[in-house]
Amino acid sequence: MSESAPKPSSSVKLVLLGEAAVGKSSLVLRFVNNDFQENKEPTIGAAFLTQKCNLPSRTIKFEIWDTAGQERFASLAPMYYRNAQAALVVYDLTKPTSLVKAKHWVAELQRQASPGIVIALVGNKLDLTSDSKTADSDEEGADGEDDSGDARKVSTEEAKAYAEEESLLFFETSAKTGHNVSEVFTAIANAIPETSLKSARGAGASNTAAGRASEEQRVNLGNARESGSKDNCAC
Amino acid sequence: MGQDRQAAEAEERPPLPPRPSTSASVDPKNLQAQATTAVTPLEIQTLSFPDGSRGTFSTPGARAVSNPMDSGSSTPRRDKDSASPDNDDAASVTSFAPTMRPAADIASLLAGGLPKRSPAWNLLRTQSSNVHPFEKSQSGTPDKFDDFAREFEALPEDSGEQYGDEERLAIWKSKLKHYMIISAAGKPIWSRHGDLALINSSIGVIHTIISFYEGAKNPLQGFTAGQTRFFVLTQGSLYFVAISKLGESDSQLRFQLEALYMQILSTLTLPTLTHIFANRPSSDLRKPLQGTESLLSSLADNFTKGSPTALLGSLECLKLRKSQRHTINNTFLKHRTDKLLYGLIVADGKLVSVIRPRRHSLHPSDLQLIFNMLFEAEGVRGGGGENWIPLCLPAFNNRGYLYMYVSFLDEEGPDVKVPGQEQASPTAPGEVAMVLISAEKESFFELQQMRRDVAQQLAKSGSLAIIRAAARAGRPRVEGIAPGSHISHFLFKSRANVQYCMGSLDALFADLDERRKLMTIYHELHASVHAKLAHLKVLHSTRQDATALAWITPVFEFYCVAGPNMSRAMMTQGANKIIQWAKKEEERLFIIGGGVF
Ligand SMILES: Nc1nc2c(ncn2[C@@H]2O[C@H](COP(=O)(O)OP(=O)(O)OP(=O)(O)O)[C@@H](O)[C@H]2O)c(=O)[nH]1
Ligand SMILES: [Mg+2]
């Protein structure tokens, strides 16, 4: 509503990786539609979504590949991270094996993805831990239904130490309550180097054969979502 | 035996003139009216069924042996040249008591309906024919479908103190339909109901029985216990088992199990599946199949609810004007990329448009898998965005993967935002999906571009609005097609096009249980006219709560159901009207050829 002068906009290709059922699709759903589904079905293959994010200086359009975590799809992953400028590697902080898997993804990205890729390590399902209640009092998810105790199995310190070692962004989130979700994406948007943003534009156009037509269409498609998710994306 | 029973019943009845015949086929009114319909000439004869087959059905309760009925038949006319149904496809007409069918078809409701005819029912029968099928007032006793919605509920959790294992097993056993997949080595792979831990011993028993026969080189196909039919399909190292109290025929159950097998192939491909078991027969297939469970379950539930698509092995299309479909096909073809193998536009699970290479057509069983994934299971549709899904279409090629681009077309632009229209059918979502299939796994962005171009053009030309409106309008109502016919529902399959259309389910069959009863009748009719030695071309059946008609020609298969008071003549007349309509509307109801490149 308050947007008067159009800001420069650029697109950022982002891929989500991580073990099955850690909440990749749920994070995307929270970010794009500000919604959460209790029993989300596993992703088959991959899903492609877009969402805009307003920074003070520019608008970032995320082109998101939400990949399937199941083992049988693993061989397709390179296709999705190959041109990515950012990656969100997700683990479930109630499940230690998922952090192991996350480390594998980080290593693979560092070996195979484009050199400048911005990687964020994300521990999801924070609402299942006891510290989630004290964290933000204004979160909608302080619903007390998980009072059964602390399901945390991966300590913040451990994951944070690893993230620092590998120079990754690090967040603990809850797709369920929305805690920290938009912050992850804002941080990524801010972390993408300005130079890489310029070139991103060119790369984007070359990937979609006719860039102009698609731009037009996207505006159309995005309208409903944008207005609904502005408050969500605080960037 | 039947005579005795009839006599006994006659004594119980109060003398209520006019006493209706227990057999529809000798109703004099019916005989008089016959000449006005295309199903004529109709010759009533008594069929001599082997008596033994009756005896096998002396089951208690609702399945009691029914009254014998007169049956008519004549030699089927094999007039291959005259494909037109008008020319008289009515080779034979018969009414029948379902218990006379071979034991394999332990059909159920038809038999269940027949025995006791209360005075109240007789009174009703003398009334008009607009009594609907399955009206509650007619069946005083509760039937097995009263709780049908619970069939699909999950078993209570293990952790709850409320339910012990015994209770949970009891709930498990109360399900009307089970599907299981077991490896030949005895590893449970998937079961529609119950966690594998709970039912492990039951699966063990089933596996033992199957392997015993397998070992004796005399594979077990199926067996019957009480009212329950066990049917087994063996595919390589996998046993597929259906356990049904719904009365489907063996070949119908086989078709359902084959669909489950196709789903597994679609996930893994045949070489991978073979490889897994060749290496290690005791492999646990659950891991590689992870994520496929919900697809298997939605397929299974679709069969349990009763799916005309599965029954007829064909697809349903969205009814559109020929010129409109032509425009859509052309738009679709015009924006095709080189990477495209098949393109589909689908609205509410109904096919709108197909484009394909000249050399290839699409197999209905492959399309069933795709439709199941998109419209029955939640995974793809619930995710939002655009999807890129590797899958194997086993009927097309069971050895490799294709890549499927799926996008649901959002409500966009002003074309559909007519408020009045939305109020008219708030439940019909009018969901339109574009499905683009390629053999190249890197072709996502090309297909995405194609989708944008096509969607944009369809929106601009108004085609998208037309598709949405047609989807919202729903299936045709019988009232509109054959006014006054009192036919409640019909299925019409065009054999050449491998497509079908059917009447609206909204008014009379909106509830799951009513829809299941309807589908049960269709399954029974279908089983009878497709039985191996059946020469039936027309079959009319009467039961306490409904009447039904099946009519098979080389061109079409037609099935319909009406209320219990419907005379055969009325039924035939109504059927004729619907068939005439289907013929007239053929190019709107069905996709003929589709767009070819
Ligand atoms: N309590 C809680 N549950 C969550 C959260 N995020 C996701 N879930 C649940 O975890 C399950 C899996 O979530 P998905 O988003 O499908 O996980 P995914 O990583 O996309 O899984 P795949 O697509 O199979 O790789 C679902 O039942 C979600 O409802 C969260 O933040 N808190
Ligand atoms: Mg997912």
Coordinates of C-alpha atoms in Angstrom, one line a residue, chain B residues 4-506:
Chain B
D4 CA -42.0 -73.5 -0.3
R5 CA -40.6 -70.2 0.8
Q6 CA -42.9 -68.3 -1.4
A7 CA -45.8 -70.1 0.0
A8 CA -44.7 -69.5 3.5
E9 CA -44.3 -65.8 2.8
A10 CA -47.7 -65.7 1.2
E11 CA -49.2 -66.9 4.4
E12 CA -47.5 -64.3 6.4
R13 CA -48.7 -61.5 4.3
P14 CA -51.9 -59.8 4.9
P15 CA -54.2 -60.1 1.9
L16 CA -53.3 -56.9 0.2
P17 CA -54.6 -56.7 -3.3
P18 CA -53.2 -56.2 -5.8
R19 CA -50.5 -58.5 -4.6
P20 CA -47.4 -57.7 -6.6
S21 CA -45.4 -60.4 -8.1
T22 CA -42.1 -61.2 -6.5
S23 CA -40.7 -61.3 -9.9
A24 CA -40.4 -58.2 -12.0
S25 CA -40.1 -60.2 -15.1
V26 CA -43.6 -61.5 -15.1
D27 CA -45.2 -58.3 -14.2
P28 CA -47.8 -58.0 -16.9
K29 CA -47.5 -54.3 -17.1
N30 CA -43.9 -54.7 -18.1
L31 CA -44.7 -57.1 -20.8
Q32 CA -47.2 -54.7 -22.3
A33 CA -44.9 -51.8 -22.4
Q34 CA -42.0 -53.6 -24.0
A35 CA -42.7 -52.9 -27.6
T36 CA -42.3 -49.2 -27.2
T37 CA -38.6 -49.4 -26.5
A38 CA -35.5 -50.1 -28.4
V39 CA -34.6 -53.1 -26.2
T40 CA -37.3 -55.0 -28.0
P41 CA -38.0 -57.6 -29.2
L42 CA -38.0 -59.2 -25.8
E43 CA -38.5 -62.8 -25.3
I44 CA -39.1 -64.2 -21.9
Q45 CA -37.9 -67.6 -21.3
T46 CA -37.0 -69.6 -18.3
L47 CA -33.3 -70.1 -17.9
S48 CA -32.2 -73.3 -16.6
F49 CA -29.4 -72.6 -14.2
P50 CA -27.6 -75.5 -12.6
D51 CA -29.4 -76.0 -9.4
G52 CA -26.3 -76.6 -7.4
S53 CA -25.2 -72.9 -7.5
R54 CA -28.2 -71.9 -5.5
G55 CA -27.4 -74.2 -2.8
T56 CA -24.0 -72.7 -2.1
F57 CA -25.6 -69.5 -0.7
S58 CA -27.5 -70.7 2.3
T59 CA -25.9 -68.1 4.5
P60 CA -27.9 -66.8 7.4
G61 CA -29.4 -63.4 7.9
A62 CA -29.6 -60.8 5.3
R63 CA -27.9 -63.1 2.8
A64 CA -30.6 -65.7 2.9
V65 CA -31.4 -67.5 -0.2
S66 CA -33.6 -65.4 -2.3
N67 CA -36.7 -66.2 -4.3
P68 CA -36.1 -67.9 -7.6
M69 CA -37.0 -65.6 -10.4
D70 CA -38.0 -66.1 -13.9
S71 CA -35.4 -65.2 -16.4
G72 CA -35.5 -64.5 -20.0
S73 CA -32.9 -64.8 -22.6
S74 CA -32.4 -65.4 -26.2
T75 CA -29.4 -66.0 -28.3
P76 CA -27.2 -63.0 -28.5
R77 CA -27.2 -61.5 -32.0
R78 CA -23.7 -61.1 -33.3
D79 CA -24.3 -58.5 -35.8
K80 CA -20.8 -56.9 -36.0
D81 CA -21.6 -54.6 -38.8
S82 CA -24.3 -52.7 -37.2
A83 CA -22.4 -50.7 -34.6
S84 CA -25.2 -48.4 -34.0
P85 CA -27.1 -49.1 -30.8
D86 CA -30.3 -48.1 -32.5
N87 CA -30.1 -51.1 -34.7
D88 CA -31.1 -53.4 -31.9
D89 CA -28.4 -54.5 -29.6
A90 CA -30.9 -56.0 -27.4
A91 CA -29.8 -59.4 -28.0
S92 CA -31.1 -60.8 -24.8
V93 CA -32.9 -59.6 -21.7
T94 CA -33.0 -61.4 -18.5
S95 CA -33.9 -60.8 -14.9
F96 CA -32.1 -62.8 -12.4
A97 CA -31.6 -63.7 -8.9
P98 CA -28.1 -62.9 -8.0
T99 CA -27.6 -66.0 -5.9
M100 CA -27.5 -68.0 -9.1
R101 CA -24.2 -66.6 -10.0
P102 CA -21.1 -68.7 -9.5
A103 CA -19.7 -68.7 -6.0
A104 CA -16.8 -66.5 -7.0
D105 CA -19.1 -63.5 -7.3
I106 CA -20.5 -63.7 -3.8
A107 CA -22.5 -60.7 -4.3
S108 CA -24.3 -59.4 -1.5
L109 CA -26.7 -56.6 -1.4
L110 CA -28.7 -57.7 -4.4
A111 CA -29.2 -60.9 -2.6
G112 CA -29.6 -59.2 0.7
G113 CA -32.4 -57.1 -0.5
L114 CA -34.6 -59.8 -1.8
P115 CA -35.8 -62.1 0.8
K116 CA -38.4 -60.5 3.2
R117 CA -41.0 -58.3 1.7
S118 CA -42.9 -56.6 4.4
P119 CA -46.5 -55.5 4.0
A120 CA -45.3 -52.0 4.2
W121 CA -42.9 -52.6 1.3
N122 CA -45.7 -54.1 -0.7
L123 CA -47.8 -51.1 0.0
L124 CA -44.9 -48.9 -1.2
R125 CA -44.5 -50.9 -4.3
T126 CA -48.0 -50.2 -5.3
Q127 CA -47.2 -46.6 -5.2
S128 CA -45.5 -44.5 -7.8
S129 CA -42.1 -45.2 -9.2
N130 CA -40.5 -42.1 -7.8
V131 CA -39.4 -43.7 -4.6
H132 CA -35.7 -43.3 -4.6
P133 CA -33.3 -46.2 -4.2
F134 CA -32.1 -47.0 -0.7
E135 CA -34.6 -44.9 1.1
K136 CA -34.1 -45.4 4.7
S137 CA -37.7 -46.1 5.5
Q138 CA -37.6 -49.3 3.5
S139 CA -34.9 -51.0 5.3
G140 CA -35.9 -51.3 8.9
T141 CA -32.8 -53.2 9.9
P142 CA -29.4 -51.5 10.2
D143 CA -27.1 -52.5 7.4
K144 CA -23.3 -52.7 7.2
F145 CA -23.1 -49.4 5.5
D146 CA -24.7 -47.3 8.3
D147 CA -21.2 -46.5 9.7
F148 CA -19.5 -46.4 6.3
A149 CA -17.6 -43.2 7.0
R150 CA -15.8 -44.9 9.8
E151 CA -14.4 -47.4 7.4
F152 CA -11.8 -44.8 6.5
E153 CA -10.9 -43.7 10.1
A154 CA -7.5 -44.6 11.4
L155 CA -7.3 -47.0 14.2
P156 CA -6.8 -45.5 17.6
E157 CA -3.2 -44.8 18.6
D158 CA -1.2 -47.5 20.4
S159 CA -0.2 -45.1 23.2
G160 CA -3.7 -44.4 24.4
E161 CA -4.7 -46.1 27.6
Q162 CA -8.3 -46.2 26.3
Y163 CA -7.7 -48.9 23.8
G164 CA -5.9 -52.2 24.4
D165 CA -4.6 -54.2 21.6
E166 CA -7.7 -56.4 21.6
E167 CA -10.0 -53.5 21.1
R168 CA -7.8 -52.2 18.4
L169 CA -7.8 -55.5 16.7
A170 CA -11.6 -55.7 16.9
I171 CA -11.8 -52.3 15.2
W172 CA -9.4 -53.5 12.6
K173 CA -11.4 -56.6 12.0
S174 CA -14.6 -54.6 11.6
K175 CA -13.3 -52.9 8.5
L176 CA -15.1 -54.0 5.4
K177 CA -12.1 -53.9 3.2
H178 CA -8.5 -54.6 3.6
Y179 CA -5.6 -54.4 1.3
M180 CA -2.1 -55.8 2.2
I181 CA 1.1 -56.1 0.4
I182 CA 3.5 -58.8 1.7
S183 CA 6.9 -59.9 0.3
A184 CA 7.2 -63.5 -0.8
A185 CA 9.8 -63.8 2.0
G186 CA 7.1 -62.8 4.5
K187 CA 7.9 -59.2 5.2
P188 CA 4.9 -57.0 5.6
I189 CA 5.2 -54.0 3.3
W190 CA 2.0 -52.1 3.5
S191 CA -1.5 -52.5 4.9
R192 CA -4.4 -50.1 4.5
H193 CA -5.6 -50.4 8.1
G194 CA -3.7 -50.9 11.3
D195 CA 0.0 -50.6 12.0
L196 CA 2.0 -53.5 10.9
A197 CA 3.0 -54.3 14.5
L198 CA -0.6 -54.8 15.6
I199 CA -1.5 -57.1 12.7
N200 CA 1.8 -58.8 12.3
S201 CA 0.4 -62.2 13.3
S202 CA -2.6 -61.9 11.0
I203 CA -0.3 -61.1 8.1
G204 CA 1.8 -64.1 9.1
V205 CA -1.2 -66.4 8.8
I206 CA -2.1 -65.0 5.4
H207 CA 1.5 -65.3 4.3
T208 CA 1.7 -68.9 5.5
I209 CA -1.5 -69.8 3.6
I210 CA -0.3 -68.2 0.4
S211 CA 3.2 -69.7 0.5
F212 CA 1.8 -73.2 1.3
Y213 CA 0.0 -73.2 -2.1
E214 CA 2.8 -71.4 -3.8
G215 CA 5.1 -74.2 -2.6
A216 CA 2.7 -76.8 -3.9
K217 CA 3.0 -75.2 -7.4
N218 CA -0.7 -74.5 -7.2
P219 CA -1.0 -70.9 -6.4
L220 CA -3.9 -69.7 -4.3
Q221 CA -6.2 -67.3 -6.1
G222 CA -8.6 -66.7 -3.4
F223 CA -11.0 -68.2 -0.9
T224 CA -14.2 -67.3 0.9
A225 CA -14.8 -67.3 4.6
G226 CA -18.3 -66.5 5.6
Q227 CA -19.2 -63.3 3.8
T228 CA -15.6 -62.3 3.2
R229 CA -13.7 -62.9 0.0
F230 CA -9.9 -63.2 0.1
F231 CA -8.2 -62.6 -3.2
V232 CA -4.5 -62.9 -3.9
L233 CA -2.5 -61.5 -6.7
T234 CA 1.2 -62.5 -7.0
Q235 CA 3.6 -60.3 -8.9
G236 CA 7.2 -61.3 -8.8
S237 CA 8.2 -61.3 -5.2
L238 CA 5.1 -59.5 -4.0
Y239 CA 1.8 -60.8 -2.7
F240 CA -1.1 -58.4 -3.0
V241 CA -4.1 -59.4 -0.9
A242 CA -7.6 -57.9 -0.9
I243 CA -10.0 -59.0 1.8
S244 CA -13.5 -57.7 1.0
K245 CA -16.9 -57.8 2.5
L246 CA -18.3 -55.6 -0.2
G247 CA -19.0 -58.4 -2.7
E248 CA -16.8 -57.5 -5.6
S249 CA -16.0 -60.2 -8.2
D250 CA -12.6 -61.7 -8.3
S251 CA -11.7 -59.9 -11.5
Q252 CA -12.7 -56.6 -10.0
L253 CA -10.5 -57.3 -7.0
R254 CA -7.7 -58.3 -9.3
F255 CA -8.0 -55.0 -11.1
Q256 CA -7.8 -53.1 -7.8
L257 CA -4.7 -55.0 -6.7
E258 CA -3.1 -54.5 -10.0
A259 CA -3.6 -50.8 -9.6
L260 CA -1.7 -51.0 -6.3
Y261 CA 1.1 -52.9 -8.1
M262 CA 1.2 -50.2 -10.7
Q263 CA 1.6 -47.6 -8.0
I264 CA 4.6 -49.5 -6.7
L265 CA 6.1 -49.7 -10.2
S266 CA 5.4 -46.0 -10.6
T267 CA 7.5 -45.3 -7.6
L268 CA 10.3 -47.7 -8.3
T269 CA 10.2 -49.0 -11.9
L270 CA 10.3 -52.7 -12.6
P271 CA 14.0 -53.1 -13.0
T272 CA 14.6 -51.5 -9.5
L273 CA 11.9 -53.6 -7.9
T274 CA 13.3 -56.8 -9.5
H275 CA 16.8 -55.8 -8.5
I276 CA 15.9 -55.2 -4.9
F277 CA 14.6 -58.7 -4.4
A278 CA 17.0 -60.4 -6.7
N279 CA 19.8 -59.2 -4.5
R280 CA 18.2 -60.0 -1.2
P281 CA 14.8 -61.8 -1.1
S282 CA 14.3 -60.6 2.5
S283 CA 14.7 -56.9 1.6
D284 CA 12.4 -54.5 3.4
L285 CA 10.6 -52.7 0.7
R286 CA 9.2 -50.1 3.1
K287 CA 12.2 -47.9 2.9
P288 CA 12.4 -47.5 -0.8
L289 CA 8.6 -47.0 -0.9
Q290 CA 8.6 -44.4 1.8
G291 CA 6.1 -41.7 0.9
T292 CA 4.1 -43.9 -1.4
E293 CA 1.9 -45.2 1.5
S294 CA -0.5 -42.3 1.2
L295 CA -0.8 -42.8 -2.6
L296 CA -1.6 -46.5 -2.0
S297 CA -4.1 -45.6 0.7
S298 CA -5.9 -43.1 -1.4
L299 CA -6.1 -45.6 -4.3
A300 CA -7.4 -48.2 -1.9
D301 CA -10.0 -45.9 -0.4
N302 CA -11.1 -44.8 -3.8
F303 CA -11.9 -48.5 -4.6
T304 CA -13.6 -49.0 -1.2
K305 CA -15.8 -46.0 -1.8
G306 CA -16.5 -47.3 -5.2
S307 CA -14.9 -45.8 -8.2
P308 CA -16.5 -45.9 -11.6
T309 CA -13.1 -45.1 -13.2
A310 CA -11.7 -48.3 -11.7
L311 CA -14.8 -50.3 -12.4
L312 CA -15.0 -49.3 -16.0
G313 CA -11.3 -49.0 -16.6
S314 CA -11.9 -45.7 -18.3
L315 CA -11.8 -42.0 -17.7
E316 CA -14.2 -39.3 -17.1
C317 CA -14.0 -36.1 -19.2
L318 CA -15.3 -32.6 -18.6
K319 CA -18.3 -31.9 -20.8
L320 CA -17.5 -29.1 -23.2
R321 CA -18.7 -27.9 -26.5
K322 CA -16.8 -29.3 -29.4
S323 CA -15.6 -26.0 -30.6
Q324 CA -14.5 -25.0 -27.1
R325 CA -12.5 -28.1 -26.6
H326 CA -11.0 -27.6 -30.1
T327 CA -9.9 -24.1 -29.1
I328 CA -8.3 -25.5 -25.9
N329 CA -6.5 -28.3 -27.8
N330 CA -5.2 -25.8 -30.3
T331 CA -3.9 -23.4 -27.7
F332 CA -2.3 -26.3 -26.0
L333 CA -0.7 -27.5 -29.2
K334 CA 0.4 -24.1 -30.3
H335 CA 2.5 -23.5 -27.2
R336 CA 4.0 -27.0 -27.0
T337 CA 7.7 -27.2 -26.4
D338 CA 9.9 -29.8 -28.0
K339 CA 10.5 -31.4 -24.6
L340 CA 6.9 -32.3 -24.2
L341 CA 5.7 -35.9 -24.3
Y342 CA 2.1 -35.6 -23.0
G343 CA 0.1 -32.7 -22.0
L344 CA -3.1 -32.8 -20.0
I345 CA -5.5 -30.3 -18.6
V346 CA -7.6 -31.6 -15.8
A347 CA -10.5 -30.0 -13.9
D348 CA -11.8 -31.6 -10.7
G349 CA -10.4 -35.0 -11.7
K350 CA -12.0 -34.8 -15.2
L351 CA -10.0 -34.7 -18.3
V352 CA -10.4 -31.4 -20.3
S353 CA -7.8 -31.8 -23.0
V354 CA -4.9 -34.1 -24.0
I355 CA -2.1 -33.6 -26.4
R356 CA 0.2 -36.4 -27.4
P357 CA 2.6 -37.6 -30.0
R358 CA 0.9 -39.5 -32.9
R359 CA 2.7 -42.7 -32.0
H360 CA 1.7 -42.8 -28.3
S361 CA -1.6 -42.8 -26.6
L362 CA -2.1 -42.6 -22.9
H363 CA -3.2 -45.7 -21.0
P364 CA -6.1 -45.3 -18.6
S365 CA -4.3 -47.1 -15.8
D366 CA -1.4 -44.6 -16.0
L367 CA -3.8 -41.7 -16.0
Q368 CA -5.5 -43.2 -12.9
L369 CA -2.2 -43.1 -11.1
I370 CA -1.7 -39.5 -12.0
F371 CA -5.2 -38.5 -11.1
N372 CA -4.9 -40.3 -7.8
M373 CA -1.8 -38.4 -7.0
L374 CA -3.2 -35.0 -8.0
F375 CA -6.8 -35.2 -6.8
E376 CA -7.2 -37.9 -4.2
A377 CA -3.9 -37.7 -2.3
E378 CA -3.1 -34.5 -0.5
G379 CA 0.6 -34.3 -1.1
V380 CA 0.8 -32.5 -4.4
R381 CA -2.2 -30.3 -4.2
G382 CA -1.7 -29.3 -0.6
G383 CA 1.9 -28.1 -1.3
G384 CA 1.0 -25.1 -3.4
G385 CA 3.4 -23.9 -6.1
E386 CA 4.6 -25.9 -9.1
N387 CA 5.7 -29.5 -8.8
W388 CA 8.3 -31.5 -10.6
I389 CA 7.7 -35.1 -10.0
P390 CA 9.7 -38.1 -11.3
L391 CA 7.4 -41.0 -11.9
C392 CA 7.2 -44.1 -13.9
L393 CA 4.1 -44.7 -16.0
P394 CA 4.1 -48.5 -16.1
A395 CA 1.7 -49.0 -18.9
F396 CA 3.7 -46.6 -21.0
N397 CA 7.1 -48.0 -20.0
N398 CA 7.7 -49.7 -16.7
R399 CA 11.5 -49.5 -17.1
G400 CA 12.2 -45.8 -16.6
Y401 CA 11.1 -42.5 -15.2
L402 CA 9.3 -39.6 -16.8
Y403 CA 9.1 -36.2 -15.3
M404 CA 5.8 -34.6 -14.6
Y405 CA 5.3 -30.9 -14.3
V406 CA 2.1 -30.1 -12.3
S407 CA 0.6 -26.8 -11.6
F408 CA -2.8 -25.9 -10.4
L409 CA -4.1 -22.8 -12.1
D410 CA -5.0 -20.3 -9.5
E411 CA -8.1 -18.3 -9.6
E412 CA -6.8 -15.3 -11.4
G413 CA -8.0 -12.3 -13.3
P414 CA -11.6 -11.1 -13.4
D415 CA -12.9 -14.0 -15.5
V416 CA -14.1 -16.2 -12.7
K417 CA -14.9 -13.8 -10.0
V418 CA -18.6 -13.7 -10.6
P419 CA -20.1 -13.7 -7.1
G420 CA -23.4 -15.2 -8.1
Q421 CA -21.7 -18.2 -9.7
E422 CA -19.7 -18.9 -6.6
Q423 CA -22.7 -19.0 -4.4
A424 CA -24.4 -21.4 -6.7
S425 CA -22.0 -24.2 -6.0
P426 CA -19.8 -23.4 -3.0
T427 CA -18.6 -27.0 -2.7
A428 CA -17.4 -27.4 -6.3
P429 CA -13.9 -25.9 -6.3
G430 CA -13.4 -26.0 -10.0
E431 CA -9.8 -26.9 -9.6
V432 CA -7.9 -26.8 -12.8
A433 CA -4.5 -28.5 -13.2
M434 CA -2.0 -28.5 -16.0
V435 CA 0.1 -31.6 -16.3
L436 CA 3.0 -31.6 -18.6
I437 CA 5.1 -34.8 -19.0
S438 CA 8.5 -35.0 -20.4
A439 CA 11.2 -37.7 -20.7
E440 CA 13.9 -35.1 -19.8
K441 CA 14.6 -34.4 -16.2
E442 CA 16.1 -31.0 -16.8
S443 CA 13.1 -29.6 -18.7
F444 CA 11.3 -28.0 -15.8
F445 CA 11.8 -24.4 -16.9
E446 CA 10.7 -25.1 -20.5
L447 CA 7.6 -26.8 -19.3
Q448 CA 7.0 -24.0 -16.8
Q449 CA 7.2 -21.5 -19.6
M450 CA 4.8 -23.6 -21.7
R451 CA 2.4 -23.6 -18.8
R452 CA 2.6 -19.8 -18.5
D453 CA 2.0 -19.3 -22.2
V454 CA -0.9 -21.8 -22.3
A455 CA -2.5 -20.5 -19.1
Q456 CA -2.2 -16.9 -20.3
Q457 CA -3.8 -17.7 -23.6
L458 CA -6.6 -19.8 -22.1
A459 CA -7.4 -16.9 -19.7
K460 CA -7.3 -14.4 -22.5
S461 CA -9.5 -16.3 -24.8
G462 CA -12.0 -17.1 -22.1
S463 CA -11.4 -20.8 -22.3
L464 CA -10.3 -21.0 -18.7
A465 CA -13.5 -19.4 -17.5
I466 CA -15.4 -21.9 -19.6
I467 CA -13.5 -24.8 -18.1
R468 CA -14.2 -23.5 -14.6
A469 CA -17.8 -22.9 -15.3
A470 CA -18.2 -26.4 -16.7
A471 CA -16.4 -27.9 -13.7
R472 CA -18.6 -26.0 -11.4
A473 CA -21.8 -27.0 -13.2
G474 CA -21.0 -30.6 -12.2
R475 CA -22.2 -33.7 -13.8
P476 CA -25.4 -33.7 -15.8
R477 CA -28.6 -34.4 -13.8
V478 CA -30.8 -37.3 -15.1
E479 CA -33.8 -35.0 -14.7
G480 CA -32.4 -32.8 -17.4
I481 CA -31.5 -35.7 -19.7
A482 CA -34.6 -37.9 -19.4
P483 CA -37.2 -35.8 -17.6
G484 CA -39.8 -37.9 -15.7
S485 CA -37.9 -41.1 -16.2
H486 CA -37.3 -41.5 -12.4
I487 CA -33.9 -43.0 -13.1
S488 CA -31.7 -42.1 -10.2
H489 CA -28.3 -42.5 -11.7
F490 CA -26.5 -43.9 -14.7
L491 CA -23.0 -44.8 -16.0
F492 CA -22.3 -44.6 -19.7
K493 CA -19.0 -45.9 -21.1
S494 CA -18.0 -45.3 -24.6
R495 CA -15.9 -48.3 -25.4
A496 CA -14.0 -46.9 -28.4
N497 CA -12.9 -43.8 -26.5
V498 CA -12.3 -45.7 -23.2
Q499 CA -14.1 -42.9 -21.4
Y500 CA -17.3 -42.7 -19.5
C501 CA -19.8 -40.2 -18.2
M502 CA -22.2 -40.4 -15.4
G503 CA -25.1 -38.7 -13.8
S504 CA -24.8 -36.3 -10.9
L505 CA -24.3 -37.8 -7.5
D506 CA -25.2 -34.7 -5.6

